[in-house]
mmCIF file of C-alpha atoms in Angstrom:
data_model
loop_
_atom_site.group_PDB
_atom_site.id
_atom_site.type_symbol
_atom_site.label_atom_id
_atom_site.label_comp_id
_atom_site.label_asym_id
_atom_site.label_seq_id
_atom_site.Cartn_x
_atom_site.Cartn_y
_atom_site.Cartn_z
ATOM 1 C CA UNK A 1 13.059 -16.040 2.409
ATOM 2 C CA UNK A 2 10.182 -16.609 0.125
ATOM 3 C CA UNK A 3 10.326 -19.323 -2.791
ATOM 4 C CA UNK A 4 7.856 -18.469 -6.159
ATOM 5 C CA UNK A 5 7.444 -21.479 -8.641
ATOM 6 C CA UNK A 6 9.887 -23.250 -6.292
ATOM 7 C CA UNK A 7 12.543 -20.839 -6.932
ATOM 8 C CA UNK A 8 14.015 -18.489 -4.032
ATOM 9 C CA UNK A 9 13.450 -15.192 -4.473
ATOM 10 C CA UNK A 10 13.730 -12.198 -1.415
ATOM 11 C CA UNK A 11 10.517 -10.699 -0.333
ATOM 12 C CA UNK A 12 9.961 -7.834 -2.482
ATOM 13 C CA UNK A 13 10.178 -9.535 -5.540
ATOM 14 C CA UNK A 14 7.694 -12.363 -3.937
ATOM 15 C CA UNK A 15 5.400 -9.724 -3.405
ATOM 16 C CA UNK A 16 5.383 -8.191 -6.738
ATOM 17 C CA UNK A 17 4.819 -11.444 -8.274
ATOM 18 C CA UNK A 18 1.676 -11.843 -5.980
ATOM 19 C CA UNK A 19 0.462 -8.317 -7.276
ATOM 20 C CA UNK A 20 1.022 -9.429 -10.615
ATOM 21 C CA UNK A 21 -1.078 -12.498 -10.199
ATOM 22 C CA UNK A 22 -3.890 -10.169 -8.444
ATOM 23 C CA UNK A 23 -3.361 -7.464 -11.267
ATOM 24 C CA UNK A 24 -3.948 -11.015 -14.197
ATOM 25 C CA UNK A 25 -6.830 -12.272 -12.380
ATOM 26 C CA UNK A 26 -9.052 -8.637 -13.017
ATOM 27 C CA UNK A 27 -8.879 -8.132 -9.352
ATOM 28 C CA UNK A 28 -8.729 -4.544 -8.165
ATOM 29 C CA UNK A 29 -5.561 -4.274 -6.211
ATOM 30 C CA UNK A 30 -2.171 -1.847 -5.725
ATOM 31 C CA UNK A 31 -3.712 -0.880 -9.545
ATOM 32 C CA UNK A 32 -5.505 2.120 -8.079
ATOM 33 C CA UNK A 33 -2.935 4.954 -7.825
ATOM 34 C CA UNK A 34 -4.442 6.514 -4.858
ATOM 35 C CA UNK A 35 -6.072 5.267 -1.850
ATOM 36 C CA UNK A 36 -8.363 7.865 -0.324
ATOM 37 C CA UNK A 37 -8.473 6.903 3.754
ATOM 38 C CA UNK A 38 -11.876 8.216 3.976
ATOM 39 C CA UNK A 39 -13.067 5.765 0.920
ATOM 40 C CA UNK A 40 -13.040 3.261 3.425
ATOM 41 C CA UNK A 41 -11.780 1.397 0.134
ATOM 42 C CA UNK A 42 -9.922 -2.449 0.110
ATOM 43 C CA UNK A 43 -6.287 -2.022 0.032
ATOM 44 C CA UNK A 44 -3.152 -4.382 0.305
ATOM 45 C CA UNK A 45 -2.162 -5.367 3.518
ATOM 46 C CA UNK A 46 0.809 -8.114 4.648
ATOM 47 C CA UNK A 47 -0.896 -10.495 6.821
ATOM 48 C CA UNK A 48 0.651 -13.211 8.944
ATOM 49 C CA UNK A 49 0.050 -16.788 8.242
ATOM 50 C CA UNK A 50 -2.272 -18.436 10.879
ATOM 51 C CA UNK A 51 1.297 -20.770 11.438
ATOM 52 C CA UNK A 52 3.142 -17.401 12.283
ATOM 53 C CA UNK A 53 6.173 -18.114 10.411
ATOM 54 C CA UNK A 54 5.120 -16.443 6.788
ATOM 55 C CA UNK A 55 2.322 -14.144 5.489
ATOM 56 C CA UNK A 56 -0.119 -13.487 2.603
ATOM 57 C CA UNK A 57 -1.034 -10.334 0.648
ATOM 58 C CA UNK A 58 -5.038 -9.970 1.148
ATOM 59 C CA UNK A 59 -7.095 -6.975 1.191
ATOM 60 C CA UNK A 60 -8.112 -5.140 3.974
ATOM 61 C CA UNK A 61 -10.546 -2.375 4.466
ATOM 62 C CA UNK A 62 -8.847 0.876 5.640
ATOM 63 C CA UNK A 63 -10.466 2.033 8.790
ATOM 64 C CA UNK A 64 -10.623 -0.217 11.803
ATOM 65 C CA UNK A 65 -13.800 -1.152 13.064
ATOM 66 C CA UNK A 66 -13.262 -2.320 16.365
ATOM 67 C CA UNK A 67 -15.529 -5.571 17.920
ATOM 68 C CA UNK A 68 -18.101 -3.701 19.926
ATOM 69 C CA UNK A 69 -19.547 -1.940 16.478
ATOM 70 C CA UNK A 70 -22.644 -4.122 15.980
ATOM 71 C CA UNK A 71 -23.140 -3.747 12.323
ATOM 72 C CA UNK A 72 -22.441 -1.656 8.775
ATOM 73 C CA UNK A 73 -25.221 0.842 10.076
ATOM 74 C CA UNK A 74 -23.273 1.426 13.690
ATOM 75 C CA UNK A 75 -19.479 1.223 11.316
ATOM 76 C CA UNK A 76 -21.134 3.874 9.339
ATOM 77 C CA UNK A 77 -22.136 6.064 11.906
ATOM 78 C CA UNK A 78 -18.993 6.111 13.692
ATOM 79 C CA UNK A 79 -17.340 6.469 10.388
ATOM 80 C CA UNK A 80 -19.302 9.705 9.291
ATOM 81 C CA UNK A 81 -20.997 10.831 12.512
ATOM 82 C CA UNK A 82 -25.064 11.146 12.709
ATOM 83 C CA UNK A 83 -27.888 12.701 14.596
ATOM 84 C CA UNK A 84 -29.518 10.696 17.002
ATOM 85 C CA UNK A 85 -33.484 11.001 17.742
ATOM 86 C CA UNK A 86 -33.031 14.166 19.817
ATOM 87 C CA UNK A 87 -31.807 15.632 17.238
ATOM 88 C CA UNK A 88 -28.025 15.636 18.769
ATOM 89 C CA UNK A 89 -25.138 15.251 16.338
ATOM 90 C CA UNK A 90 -22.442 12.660 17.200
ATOM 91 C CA UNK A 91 -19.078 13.755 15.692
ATOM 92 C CA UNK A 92 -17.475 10.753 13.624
ATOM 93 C CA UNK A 93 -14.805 8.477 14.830
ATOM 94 C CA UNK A 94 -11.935 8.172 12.615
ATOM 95 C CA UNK A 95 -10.077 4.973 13.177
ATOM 96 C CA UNK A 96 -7.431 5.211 9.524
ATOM 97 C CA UNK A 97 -4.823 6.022 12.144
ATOM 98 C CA UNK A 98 -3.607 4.526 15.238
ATOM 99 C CA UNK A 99 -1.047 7.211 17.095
ATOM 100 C CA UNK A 100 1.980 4.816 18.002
ATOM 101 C CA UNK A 101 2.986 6.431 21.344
ATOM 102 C CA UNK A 102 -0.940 5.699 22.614
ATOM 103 C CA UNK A 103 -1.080 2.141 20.903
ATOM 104 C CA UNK A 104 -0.916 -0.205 23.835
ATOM 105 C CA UNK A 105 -2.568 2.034 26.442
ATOM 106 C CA UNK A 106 -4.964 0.081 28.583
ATOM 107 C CA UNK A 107 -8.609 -0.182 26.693
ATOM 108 C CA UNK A 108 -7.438 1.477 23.907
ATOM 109 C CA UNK A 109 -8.774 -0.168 20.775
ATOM 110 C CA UNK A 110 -5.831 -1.021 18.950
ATOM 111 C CA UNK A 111 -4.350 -2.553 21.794
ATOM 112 C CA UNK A 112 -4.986 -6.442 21.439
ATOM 113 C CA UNK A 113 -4.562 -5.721 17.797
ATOM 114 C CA UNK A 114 -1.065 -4.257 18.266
ATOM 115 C CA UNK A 115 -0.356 -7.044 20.263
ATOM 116 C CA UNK A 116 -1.873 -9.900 18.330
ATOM 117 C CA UNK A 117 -2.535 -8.603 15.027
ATOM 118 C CA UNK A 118 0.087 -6.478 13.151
ATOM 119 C CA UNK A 119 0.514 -5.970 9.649
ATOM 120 C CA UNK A 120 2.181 -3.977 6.335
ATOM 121 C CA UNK A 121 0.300 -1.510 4.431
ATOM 122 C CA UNK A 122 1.728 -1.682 0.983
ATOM 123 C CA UNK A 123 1.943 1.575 -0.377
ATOM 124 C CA UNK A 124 3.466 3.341 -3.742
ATOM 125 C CA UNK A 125 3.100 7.197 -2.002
ATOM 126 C CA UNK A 126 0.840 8.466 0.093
ATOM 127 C CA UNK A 127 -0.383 12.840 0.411
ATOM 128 C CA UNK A 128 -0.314 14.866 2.983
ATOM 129 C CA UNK A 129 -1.418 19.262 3.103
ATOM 130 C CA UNK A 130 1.197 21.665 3.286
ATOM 131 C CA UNK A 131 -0.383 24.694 5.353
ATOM 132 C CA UNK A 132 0.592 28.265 4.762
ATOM 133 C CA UNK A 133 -0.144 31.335 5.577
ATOM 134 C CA UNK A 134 1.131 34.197 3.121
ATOM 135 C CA UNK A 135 1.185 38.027 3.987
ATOM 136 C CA UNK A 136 -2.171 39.773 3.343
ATOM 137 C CA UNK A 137 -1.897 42.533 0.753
ATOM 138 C CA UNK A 138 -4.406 44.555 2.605
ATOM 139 C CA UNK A 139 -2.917 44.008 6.140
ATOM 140 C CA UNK A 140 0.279 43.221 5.474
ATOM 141 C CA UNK A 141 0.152 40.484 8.715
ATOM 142 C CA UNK A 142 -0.034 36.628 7.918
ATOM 143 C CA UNK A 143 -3.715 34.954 6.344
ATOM 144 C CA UNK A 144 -6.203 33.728 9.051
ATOM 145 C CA UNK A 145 -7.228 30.839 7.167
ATOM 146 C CA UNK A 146 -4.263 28.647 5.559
ATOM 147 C CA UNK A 147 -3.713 28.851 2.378
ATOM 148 C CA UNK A 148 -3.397 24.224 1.786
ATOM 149 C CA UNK A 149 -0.924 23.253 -1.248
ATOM 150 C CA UNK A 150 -0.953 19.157 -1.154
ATOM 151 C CA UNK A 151 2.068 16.944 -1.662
ATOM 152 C CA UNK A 152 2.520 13.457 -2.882
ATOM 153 C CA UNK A 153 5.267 11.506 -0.638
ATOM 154 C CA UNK A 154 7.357 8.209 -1.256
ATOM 155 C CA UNK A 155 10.208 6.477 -0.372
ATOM 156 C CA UNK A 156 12.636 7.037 -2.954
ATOM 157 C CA UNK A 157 14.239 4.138 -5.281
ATOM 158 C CA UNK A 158 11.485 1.957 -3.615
ATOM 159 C CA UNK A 159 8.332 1.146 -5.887
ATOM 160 C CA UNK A 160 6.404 0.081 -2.795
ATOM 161 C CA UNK A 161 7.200 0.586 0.572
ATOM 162 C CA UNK A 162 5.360 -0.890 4.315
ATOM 163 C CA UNK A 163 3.763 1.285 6.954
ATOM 164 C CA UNK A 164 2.860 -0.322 10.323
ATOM 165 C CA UNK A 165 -0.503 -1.390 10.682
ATOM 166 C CA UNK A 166 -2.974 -3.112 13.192
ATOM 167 C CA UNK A 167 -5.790 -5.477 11.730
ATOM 168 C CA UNK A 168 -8.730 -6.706 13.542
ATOM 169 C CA UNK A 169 -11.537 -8.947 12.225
ATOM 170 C CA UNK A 170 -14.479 -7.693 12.194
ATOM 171 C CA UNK A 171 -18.451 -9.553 11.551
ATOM 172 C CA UNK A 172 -21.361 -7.713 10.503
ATOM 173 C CA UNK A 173 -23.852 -9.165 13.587
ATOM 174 C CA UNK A 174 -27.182 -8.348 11.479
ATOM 175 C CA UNK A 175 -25.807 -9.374 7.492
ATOM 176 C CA UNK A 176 -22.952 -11.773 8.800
ATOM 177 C CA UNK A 177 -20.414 -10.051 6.183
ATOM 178 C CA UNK A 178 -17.009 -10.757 7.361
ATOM 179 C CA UNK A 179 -14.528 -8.261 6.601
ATOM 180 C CA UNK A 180 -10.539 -7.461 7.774
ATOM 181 C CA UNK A 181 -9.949 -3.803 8.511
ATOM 182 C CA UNK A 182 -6.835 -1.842 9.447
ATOM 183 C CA UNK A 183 -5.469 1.220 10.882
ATOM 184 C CA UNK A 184 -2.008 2.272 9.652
ATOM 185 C CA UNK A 185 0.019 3.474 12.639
ATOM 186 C CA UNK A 186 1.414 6.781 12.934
ATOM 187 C CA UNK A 187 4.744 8.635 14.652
ATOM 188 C CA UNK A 188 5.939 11.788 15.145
ATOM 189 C CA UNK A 189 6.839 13.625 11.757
ATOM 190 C CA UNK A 190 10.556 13.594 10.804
ATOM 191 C CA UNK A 191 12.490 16.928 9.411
ATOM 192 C CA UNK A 192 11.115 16.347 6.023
ATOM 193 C CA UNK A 193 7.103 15.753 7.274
ATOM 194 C CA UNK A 194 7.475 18.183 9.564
ATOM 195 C CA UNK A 195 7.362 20.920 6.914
ATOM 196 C CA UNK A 196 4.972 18.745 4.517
ATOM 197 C CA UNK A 197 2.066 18.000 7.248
ATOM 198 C CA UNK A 198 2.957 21.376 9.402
ATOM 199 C CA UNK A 199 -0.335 21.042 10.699
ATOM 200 C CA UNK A 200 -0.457 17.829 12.472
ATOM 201 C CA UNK A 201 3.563 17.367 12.563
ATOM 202 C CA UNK A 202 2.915 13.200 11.841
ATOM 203 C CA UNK A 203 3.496 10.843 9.338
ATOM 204 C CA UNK A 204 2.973 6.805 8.947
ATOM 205 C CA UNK A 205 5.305 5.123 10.428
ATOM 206 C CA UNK A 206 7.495 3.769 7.330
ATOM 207 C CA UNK A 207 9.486 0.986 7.743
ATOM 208 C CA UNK A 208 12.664 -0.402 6.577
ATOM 209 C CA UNK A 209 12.276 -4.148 5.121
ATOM 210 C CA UNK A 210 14.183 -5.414 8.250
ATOM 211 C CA UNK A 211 12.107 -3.472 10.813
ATOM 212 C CA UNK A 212 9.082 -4.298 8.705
ATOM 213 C CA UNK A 213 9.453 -8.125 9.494
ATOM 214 C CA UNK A 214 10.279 -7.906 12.393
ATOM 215 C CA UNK A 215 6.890 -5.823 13.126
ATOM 216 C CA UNK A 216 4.900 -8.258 11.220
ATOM 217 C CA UNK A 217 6.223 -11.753 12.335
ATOM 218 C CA UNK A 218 8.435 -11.221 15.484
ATOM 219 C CA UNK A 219 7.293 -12.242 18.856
ATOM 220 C CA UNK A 220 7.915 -8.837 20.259
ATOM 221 C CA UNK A 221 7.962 -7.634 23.518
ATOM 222 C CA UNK A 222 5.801 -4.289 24.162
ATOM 223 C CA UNK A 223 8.586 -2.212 24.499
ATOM 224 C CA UNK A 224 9.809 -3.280 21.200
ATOM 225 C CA UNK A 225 6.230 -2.791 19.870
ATOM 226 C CA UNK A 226 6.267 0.660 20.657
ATOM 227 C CA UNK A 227 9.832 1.187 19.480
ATOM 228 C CA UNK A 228 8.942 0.083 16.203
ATOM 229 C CA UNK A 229 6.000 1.758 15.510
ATOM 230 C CA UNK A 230 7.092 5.345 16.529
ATOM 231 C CA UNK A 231 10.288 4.671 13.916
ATOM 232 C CA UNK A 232 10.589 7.570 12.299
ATOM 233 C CA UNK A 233 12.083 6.699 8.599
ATOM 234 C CA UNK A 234 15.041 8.686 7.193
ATOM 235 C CA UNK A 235 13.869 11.679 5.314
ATOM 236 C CA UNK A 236 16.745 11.946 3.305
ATOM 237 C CA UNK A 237 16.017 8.599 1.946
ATOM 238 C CA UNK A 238 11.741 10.114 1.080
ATOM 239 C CA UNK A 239 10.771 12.311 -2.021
ATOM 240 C CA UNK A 240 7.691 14.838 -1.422
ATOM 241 C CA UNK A 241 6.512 16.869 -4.442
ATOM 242 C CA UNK A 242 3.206 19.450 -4.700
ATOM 243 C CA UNK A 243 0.423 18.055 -6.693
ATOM 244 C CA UNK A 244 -1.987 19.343 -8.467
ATOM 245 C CA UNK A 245 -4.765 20.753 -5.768
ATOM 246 C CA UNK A 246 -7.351 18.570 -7.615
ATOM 247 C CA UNK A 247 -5.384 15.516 -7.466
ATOM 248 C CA UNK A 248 -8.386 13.527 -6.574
ATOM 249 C CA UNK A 249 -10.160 13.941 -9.785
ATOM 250 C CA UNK A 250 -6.597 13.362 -11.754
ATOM 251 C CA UNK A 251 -6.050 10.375 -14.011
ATOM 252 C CA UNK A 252 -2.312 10.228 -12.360
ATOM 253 C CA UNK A 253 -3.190 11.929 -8.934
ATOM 254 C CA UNK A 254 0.758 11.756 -8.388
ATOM 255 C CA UNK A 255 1.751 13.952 -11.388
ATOM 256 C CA UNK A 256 3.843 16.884 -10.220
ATOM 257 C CA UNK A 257 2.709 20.627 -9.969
ATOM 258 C CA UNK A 258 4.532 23.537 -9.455
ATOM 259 C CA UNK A 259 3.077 26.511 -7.762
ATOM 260 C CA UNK A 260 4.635 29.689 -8.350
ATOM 261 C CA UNK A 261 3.726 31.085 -4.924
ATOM 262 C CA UNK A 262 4.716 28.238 -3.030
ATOM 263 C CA UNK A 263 8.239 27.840 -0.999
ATOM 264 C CA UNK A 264 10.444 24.934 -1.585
ATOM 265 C CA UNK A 265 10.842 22.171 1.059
ATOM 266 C CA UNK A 266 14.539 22.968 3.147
ATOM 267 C CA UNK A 267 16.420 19.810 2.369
ATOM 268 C CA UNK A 268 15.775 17.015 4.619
ATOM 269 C CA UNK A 269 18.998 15.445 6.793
ATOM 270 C CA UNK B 1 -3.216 -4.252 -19.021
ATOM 271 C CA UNK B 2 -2.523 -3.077 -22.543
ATOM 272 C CA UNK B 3 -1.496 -4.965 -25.493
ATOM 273 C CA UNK B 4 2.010 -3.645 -27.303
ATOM 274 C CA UNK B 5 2.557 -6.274 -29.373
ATOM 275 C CA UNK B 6 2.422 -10.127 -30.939
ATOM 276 C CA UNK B 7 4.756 -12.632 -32.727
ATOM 277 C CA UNK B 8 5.005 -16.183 -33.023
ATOM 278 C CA UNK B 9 7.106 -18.992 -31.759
ATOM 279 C CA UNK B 10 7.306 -22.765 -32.602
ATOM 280 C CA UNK B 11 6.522 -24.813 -29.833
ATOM 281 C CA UNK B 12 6.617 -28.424 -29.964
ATOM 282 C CA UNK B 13 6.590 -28.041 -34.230
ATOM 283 C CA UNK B 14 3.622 -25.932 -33.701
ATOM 284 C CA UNK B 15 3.149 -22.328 -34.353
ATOM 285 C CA UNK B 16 2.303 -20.140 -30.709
ATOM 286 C CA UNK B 17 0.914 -16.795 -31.023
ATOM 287 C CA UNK B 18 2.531 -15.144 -28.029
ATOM 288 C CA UNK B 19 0.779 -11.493 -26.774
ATOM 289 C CA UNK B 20 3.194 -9.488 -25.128
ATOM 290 C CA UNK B 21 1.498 -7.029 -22.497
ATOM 291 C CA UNK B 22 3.105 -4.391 -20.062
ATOM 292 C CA UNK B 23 1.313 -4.822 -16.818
ATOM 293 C CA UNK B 24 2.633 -3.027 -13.378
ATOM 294 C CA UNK B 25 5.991 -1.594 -15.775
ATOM 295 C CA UNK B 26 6.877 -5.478 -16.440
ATOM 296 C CA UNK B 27 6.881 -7.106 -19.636
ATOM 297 C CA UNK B 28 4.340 -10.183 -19.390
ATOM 298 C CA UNK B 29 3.712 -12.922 -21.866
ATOM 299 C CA UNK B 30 0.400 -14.563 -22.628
ATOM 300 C CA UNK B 31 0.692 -17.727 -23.985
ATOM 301 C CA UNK B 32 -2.381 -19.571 -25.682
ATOM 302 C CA UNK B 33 -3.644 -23.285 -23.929
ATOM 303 C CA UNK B 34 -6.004 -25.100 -25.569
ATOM 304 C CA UNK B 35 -8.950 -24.969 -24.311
ATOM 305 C CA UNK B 36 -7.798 -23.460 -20.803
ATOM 306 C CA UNK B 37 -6.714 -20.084 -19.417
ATOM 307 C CA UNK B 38 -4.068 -18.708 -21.233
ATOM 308 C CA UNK B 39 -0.492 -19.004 -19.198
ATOM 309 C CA UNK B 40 0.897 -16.190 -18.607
ATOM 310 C CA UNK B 41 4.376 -15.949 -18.154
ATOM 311 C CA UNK B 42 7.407 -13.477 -17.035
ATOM 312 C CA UNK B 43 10.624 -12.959 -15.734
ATOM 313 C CA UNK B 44 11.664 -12.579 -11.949
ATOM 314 C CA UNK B 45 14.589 -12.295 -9.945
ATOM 315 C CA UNK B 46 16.051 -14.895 -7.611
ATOM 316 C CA UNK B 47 17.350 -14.109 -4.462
ATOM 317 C CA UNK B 48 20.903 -14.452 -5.821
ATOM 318 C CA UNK B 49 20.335 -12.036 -8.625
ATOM 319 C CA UNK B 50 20.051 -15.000 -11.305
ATOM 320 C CA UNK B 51 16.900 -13.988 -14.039
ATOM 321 C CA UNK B 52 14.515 -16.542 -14.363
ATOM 322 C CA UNK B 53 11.320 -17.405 -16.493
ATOM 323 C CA UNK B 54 8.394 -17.883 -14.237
ATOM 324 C CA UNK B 55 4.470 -18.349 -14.432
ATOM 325 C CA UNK B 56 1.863 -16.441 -12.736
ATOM 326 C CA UNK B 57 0.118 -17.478 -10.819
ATOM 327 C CA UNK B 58 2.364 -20.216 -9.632
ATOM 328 C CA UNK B 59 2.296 -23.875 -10.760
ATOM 329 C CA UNK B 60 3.929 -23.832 -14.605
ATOM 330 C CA UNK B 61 7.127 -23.149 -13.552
ATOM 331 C CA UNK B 62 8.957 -26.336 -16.423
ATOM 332 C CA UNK B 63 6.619 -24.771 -19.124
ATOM 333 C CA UNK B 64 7.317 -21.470 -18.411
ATOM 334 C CA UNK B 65 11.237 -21.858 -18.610
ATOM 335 C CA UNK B 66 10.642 -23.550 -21.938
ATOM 336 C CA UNK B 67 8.388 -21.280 -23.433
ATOM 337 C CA UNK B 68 10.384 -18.757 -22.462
ATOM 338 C CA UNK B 69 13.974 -19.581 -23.883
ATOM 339 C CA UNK B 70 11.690 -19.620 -27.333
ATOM 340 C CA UNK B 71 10.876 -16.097 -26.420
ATOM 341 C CA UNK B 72 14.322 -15.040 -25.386
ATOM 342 C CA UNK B 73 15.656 -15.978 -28.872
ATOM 343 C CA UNK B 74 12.865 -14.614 -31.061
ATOM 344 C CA UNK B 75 14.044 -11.416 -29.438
ATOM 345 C CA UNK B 76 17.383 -12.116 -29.856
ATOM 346 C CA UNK B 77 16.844 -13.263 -33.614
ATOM 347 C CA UNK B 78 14.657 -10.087 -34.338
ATOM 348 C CA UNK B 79 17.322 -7.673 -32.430
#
């Protein structure tokens, strides 16, 4: 239990309080209404205390850098891939998500962090592509190339909710920047991701407020790790709407659209 | 943060020109100091449901239940 101004007061409301201070001090925080992963942008993470019995709201920058990446110039060409002086393109490395059934495999990079260093990503919604592929009128068989509607998804009732994430500090070697940067952890998709992200068939690994603590504070055995980050969250209890396709570019990026052409979501159980 | 409104409370015999903003859907109060930061105040929730006045950041919690009540009444008084 968390105590504000000396008063008790559960978690959630602790942590909108410490947004609201963050919001009254002019610093940018949960007021940006969509985090783009490949931003590499700040966002709100739960970290634990250094005492391991409570935790602070900081930001973190999305995309984990793991230890051996020397400096910004190495982060950014894992981060966006480059050609070398042969002239040979290296493909980028994208570390936003860490797959939860791979997470503690040996030398994987996320594994000391999943052990040592787990956190909450706070989030109000995150999007994910819907892929189709319609009839051609010419053909009459199904598209080659998908035809990619996007969808905003939240948890419903819930003004913020936590995904799973791994943090690992991280020093610039050349600059000496120091900077926190996460991966947010990802499972297999439920019934209701399953026909959002048909593509991929995964999701972030949402968690209840119970699970959630348990993942960020708990001394927890491996097994459990892994149990907890391939949860899969309800999807009765999640909302997923299509969005406008430039969404990006919106001033509310989560403001419904309705496409004529597109086929509703089967109810999620 | 955007301003929605302003009125006045006595504090201490002297007039307080309170700013009332809407910040994250919550109803905040800025409250002038004297030659500090203003204080901002609002209300929370306690863990057993009770509704209490509270500063933010942390650290005003006496002034903030006072200058609060004073708010809770102009509203009543102006329902």
């Amino acid at each position: 239990m968390c105590y504000y101004n000396g008063v008790k007061v559960t978690r959630i409301e602790y942590i909108r309080l410490k947004q609201l201070e963050k919001l009254i001090a002019n610093y940018d925080f949960l007021s940006n209404p969509l985090h783009v992963g490949f931003e590499y942008a700040p966002h709100p993470v739960l970290k634990k205390q250094a005492e391991g019995k409570d935790f602070d709201l900081v930001q973190m920058e999305w995309g984990f850098i793991p230890s051996y990446i020397k400096d910004r110039d190495a982060a950014n060409k894992m981060r966006f891939g480059y050609k070398d002086e042969q002239g040979v393109f290296h493909p980028m490395i994208t570390t936003l998500n860490a797959v939860s059934e791979e997470l503690l495999q040996p030398r994987k990079i996320y594994r000391q962090a999943a052990l040592q260093r787990r956190c909450l990503v706070l989030s109000t919604g995150f999007y994910e592509w819907r892929h189709l592929f319609p009839l051609s009128k010419k053909t009459g068989k199904p598209v080659k190339t998908a035809v990619k509607y996007p969808y905003h998804i939240s948890v419903k009732d819930q003004p913020y909710f936590f995904m799973a994430g791994v943090w690992q500090p991280w020093t610039d070697q050349s600059t000496g920047e120091y900077v926190e940067t996460f991966a947010i952890i990802t499972t297999a998709a439920n019934t209701l991701m399953d026909q959002v992200h048909n593509s991929k068939r995964r999701m972030p690994t949402i968690l209840p407020e119970d699970l959630a603590f348990e993942w960020l504070l708990g001394d927890l055995s491996e097994e459990r790790i892994l149990e907890i980050a391939r949860y899969q969250y309800p999807p009765a209890q999640m909302a997923a709407y299509s969005i406008a396709k430039d969404f990006r570019e919106a001033i509310d990026p989560a403001a419904p659209f309705v496409y004529e052409d597109l086929p509703v979501l089967q109810e999620a159980l | 943060m955007n301003a929605v409104n302003s009125f006045e409370i006595i504090y201490q015999d002297r007039p307080l020109v309170i700013q009332e903003l809407s910040l994250s859907g919550r109803p905040m109060f800025v409250v002038p100091v004297a030659g500090k930061k203003p204080l901002v105040i609002t209300t929370a929730t306690g863990s057993e449901g009770q509704v209490f006045w509270t500063s933010i950041p942390e650290g005003q919690q006496a002034l903030a239940a006072s200058i609060g009540q004073l708010i809770e009444a102009h509203f009543q008084k102006n329902k």
